[in-house]
Amino acid sequence: MAEEQPPEVKEEARKFMEGLVGGPPPPSDFTGDNPIDMAELKALYKTNSSDFMEKFWSTYYDPSSTSIWTMVYDEADSNETLEQTSEIVKDFMKKTESIDDHCFGVVHILGKELEVEGLWVFNGEDPEKIFAANEDTSWFTWAQLGPYANDLVKKAGSNYLCPEDNKLHGKEIRSTEAFC
């Protein structure tokens, strides 16, 4: 059995975790006053700019008006071929087109297991609009990243949006689709 930790250790652990996997900002912090111009952000992403992440955090992301969410496909064990899995991702993107001014996302197909993972940026404190627009969202598990942009959140965002060595979580990225 684990040893009971003193209150100060528990509080330090809570503070560490809240920036990484915390909920939305307190209601008084979330104003929605400064939404991202998604067309501008998507255009920047398409340029393959080496300073995309720096610009994203310094110019675009504002936890008082936007949120970042990861997604993982729950049925990856039924993916049989890369082509079939790519069609699932492309179909997901197509069903999301009605809200293209509201969100930006990058989705990867990983490894031999053909796992599907992605990262989405939304104007708003949650992905509610994509849930309403795209019934296929129910096939994915969604988790908020942040909301505050500490070093761990920035690293996780960079891993999805600008992966190094064509890998995510140590797995080879076999295909990528961007909702641009």
Short mmCIF file of C-alpha atoms in Angstrom, two decimals:
data_model
loop_
_atom_site.label_atom_id
_atom_site.label_comp_id
_atom_site.label_asym_id
_atom_site.label_seq_id
_atom_site.Cartn_x
_atom_site.Cartn_y
_atom_site.Cartn_z
CA MET A 1 0.00 0.00 0.00
CA ALA A 2 1.26 3.50 -0.79
CA GLU A 3 2.48 5.67 2.01
CA GLU A 4 0.22 8.63 2.92
CA GLN A 5 1.80 11.87 1.68
CA PRO A 6 1.91 15.08 3.71
CA PRO A 7 -0.55 17.84 2.66
CA GLU A 8 2.17 20.04 1.13
CA VAL A 9 3.28 17.22 -1.19
CA LYS A 10 -0.32 16.61 -2.23
CA GLU A 11 -0.83 20.33 -2.92
CA GLU A 12 2.35 20.50 -5.01
CA ALA A 13 1.16 17.49 -7.05
CA ARG A 14 -2.26 19.12 -7.58
CA LYS A 15 -0.66 22.34 -8.84
CA PHE A 16 1.59 20.39 -11.19
CA MET A 17 -1.31 18.41 -12.67
CA GLU A 18 -3.86 21.25 -12.95
CA GLY A 19 -1.93 22.99 -15.73
CA LEU A 20 -1.51 19.76 -17.66
CA VAL A 21 -4.95 18.17 -17.47
CA GLY A 22 -7.07 20.76 -15.68
CA GLY A 23 -10.57 21.71 -16.55
CA PRO A 24 -11.63 24.93 -18.22
CA PRO A 25 -10.57 28.24 -16.71
CA PRO A 26 -12.79 29.42 -13.88
CA PRO A 27 -15.95 31.02 -15.34
CA SER A 28 -14.72 34.50 -14.49
CA ASP A 29 -11.55 33.86 -16.55
CA PHE A 30 -13.34 32.60 -19.67
CA THR A 31 -14.69 35.59 -21.58
CA GLY A 32 -14.66 34.42 -25.20
CA ASP A 33 -13.66 37.98 -26.15
CA ASN A 34 -10.62 37.15 -28.25
CA PRO A 35 -11.36 34.20 -30.56
CA ILE A 36 -8.71 32.91 -32.94
CA ASP A 37 -9.04 33.82 -36.59
CA MET A 38 -9.01 30.18 -37.67
CA ALA A 39 -8.47 30.99 -41.36
CA GLU A 40 -5.31 32.91 -40.42
CA LEU A 41 -4.08 30.13 -38.11
CA LYS A 42 -4.71 27.47 -40.77
CA ALA A 43 -2.89 29.53 -43.39
CA LEU A 44 0.10 29.83 -41.05
CA TYR A 45 0.09 26.07 -40.42
CA LYS A 46 0.01 25.34 -44.16
CA THR A 47 3.21 27.37 -44.66
CA ASN A 48 5.08 24.78 -42.59
CA SER A 49 6.74 27.66 -40.75
CA SER A 50 9.55 26.67 -38.39
CA ASP A 51 8.21 29.10 -35.80
CA PHE A 52 4.57 27.94 -35.97
CA MET A 53 4.45 26.83 -32.34
CA GLU A 54 6.07 30.02 -31.07
CA LYS A 55 3.53 32.10 -32.99
CA PHE A 56 0.68 29.85 -31.88
CA TRP A 57 1.42 30.37 -28.19
CA SER A 58 2.38 34.05 -28.40
CA THR A 59 -0.18 35.30 -30.93
CA TYR A 60 -3.13 32.93 -31.17
CA TYR A 61 -3.79 30.89 -28.04
CA ASP A 62 -5.74 32.64 -25.28
CA PRO A 63 -7.20 30.41 -22.54
CA SER A 64 -9.91 32.99 -21.90
CA SER A 65 -11.42 32.41 -25.35
CA THR A 66 -10.02 29.18 -26.81
CA SER A 67 -9.39 25.61 -25.70
CA ILE A 68 -7.19 22.71 -26.81
CA TRP A 69 -8.39 19.11 -26.87
CA THR A 70 -6.81 15.78 -27.74
CA MET A 71 -8.76 12.96 -29.35
CA VAL A 72 -8.11 9.22 -29.48
CA TYR A 73 -10.08 6.82 -31.70
CA ASP A 74 -11.74 4.22 -29.48
CA GLU A 75 -12.02 1.53 -32.17
CA ALA A 76 -8.40 1.37 -33.34
CA ASP A 77 -8.32 -2.39 -32.86
CA SER A 78 -10.79 -2.72 -35.76
CA ASN A 79 -8.54 -0.79 -38.19
CA GLU A 80 -7.25 -3.25 -40.76
CA THR A 81 -5.40 -1.19 -43.36
CA LEU A 82 -3.81 2.22 -43.58
CA GLU A 83 -6.12 3.10 -46.47
CA GLN A 84 -9.26 2.18 -44.52
CA THR A 85 -8.06 4.10 -41.47
CA SER A 86 -7.17 7.13 -43.61
CA GLU A 87 -10.73 7.09 -44.97
CA ILE A 88 -12.09 7.15 -41.41
CA VAL A 89 -10.01 10.25 -40.68
CA LYS A 90 -10.88 11.97 -43.98
CA ASP A 91 -14.58 11.26 -43.42
CA PHE A 92 -14.30 12.74 -39.92
CA MET A 93 -12.74 15.90 -41.36
CA LYS A 94 -15.42 16.17 -44.06
CA LYS A 95 -18.20 15.91 -41.47
CA THR A 96 -16.57 18.77 -39.56
CA GLU A 97 -16.50 21.23 -42.49
CA SER A 98 -19.65 23.05 -41.36
CA ILE A 99 -17.73 24.55 -38.42
CA ASP A 100 -14.40 25.21 -40.13
CA ASP A 101 -14.33 28.82 -38.87
CA HIS A 102 -14.58 27.53 -35.30
CA CYS A 103 -11.78 24.96 -35.08
CA PHE A 104 -8.40 23.70 -36.30
CA GLY A 105 -7.11 20.15 -35.93
CA VAL A 106 -4.35 17.74 -36.85
CA VAL A 107 -4.96 13.97 -36.76
CA HIS A 108 -2.28 11.27 -37.05
CA ILE A 109 -2.43 7.56 -37.79
CA LEU A 110 0.23 5.82 -35.70
CA GLY A 111 2.24 2.64 -35.88
CA LYS A 112 1.41 -0.85 -37.04
CA GLU A 113 -1.70 -0.79 -34.83
CA LEU A 114 -3.11 2.12 -36.89
CA GLU A 115 -4.06 4.11 -33.81
CA VAL A 116 -5.70 7.48 -34.50
CA GLU A 117 -4.82 10.49 -32.33
CA GLY A 118 -5.25 14.19 -32.86
CA LEU A 119 -5.21 17.64 -31.36
CA TRP A 120 -7.92 20.27 -31.91
CA VAL A 121 -8.08 23.97 -31.09
CA PHE A 122 -11.55 25.45 -30.57
CA ASN A 123 -12.94 28.92 -30.17
CA GLY A 124 -14.84 28.32 -26.97
CA GLU A 125 -14.20 26.52 -23.75
CA ASP A 126 -15.22 23.08 -25.03
CA PRO A 127 -15.68 21.10 -28.25
CA GLU A 128 -19.48 21.26 -28.06
CA LYS A 129 -19.87 22.61 -31.61
CA ILE A 130 -17.95 19.72 -33.16
CA PHE A 131 -20.08 17.26 -31.18
CA ALA A 132 -23.21 18.84 -32.64
CA ALA A 133 -21.80 19.02 -36.19
CA ASN A 134 -20.18 15.60 -36.41
CA GLU A 135 -21.86 12.50 -34.99
CA ASP A 136 -18.60 10.54 -35.38
CA THR A 137 -17.10 12.38 -32.41
CA SER A 138 -18.69 9.71 -30.23
CA TRP A 139 -16.13 7.20 -31.57
CA PHE A 140 -13.34 9.21 -29.92
CA THR A 141 -12.23 9.95 -26.38
CA TRP A 142 -11.67 13.69 -25.85
CA ALA A 143 -9.49 15.31 -23.17
CA GLN A 144 -8.66 18.94 -22.57
CA LEU A 145 -5.04 19.99 -22.68
CA GLY A 146 -4.33 22.89 -20.36
CA PRO A 147 -6.05 25.35 -20.22
CA TYR A 148 -2.97 27.28 -19.17
CA ALA A 149 0.04 27.13 -21.47
CA ASN A 150 2.73 25.86 -19.13
CA ASP A 151 5.82 24.07 -20.47
CA LEU A 152 4.17 20.62 -20.36
CA VAL A 153 1.11 21.81 -22.30
CA LYS A 154 3.32 23.54 -24.87
CA LYS A 155 5.41 20.38 -25.32
CA ALA A 156 2.31 18.21 -25.74
CA GLY A 157 0.86 20.67 -28.27
CA SER A 158 4.12 20.74 -30.20
CA ASN A 159 4.28 16.93 -30.23
CA TYR A 160 0.94 16.81 -32.07
CA LEU A 161 1.21 19.86 -34.32
CA CYS A 162 4.91 19.73 -35.21
CA PRO A 163 6.14 16.21 -34.34
CA GLU A 164 9.86 15.50 -34.35
CA ASP A 165 11.33 12.54 -36.23
CA ASN A 166 7.89 11.68 -37.66
CA LYS A 167 6.85 10.17 -34.30
CA LEU A 168 4.15 10.78 -31.70
CA HIS A 169 4.46 9.06 -28.31
CA GLY A 170 7.35 7.05 -29.74
CA LYS A 171 5.20 5.61 -32.52
CA GLU A 172 5.79 6.19 -36.22
CA ILE A 173 3.33 8.59 -37.83
CA ARG A 174 2.08 6.78 -40.91
CA SER A 175 -0.35 9.43 -42.12
CA THR A 176 -1.47 12.91 -41.09
CA GLU A 177 -4.55 14.93 -41.97
CA ALA A 178 -4.89 18.59 -41.04
CA PHE A 179 -8.24 20.33 -40.79
CA CYS A 180 -7.13 23.39 -42.71
#
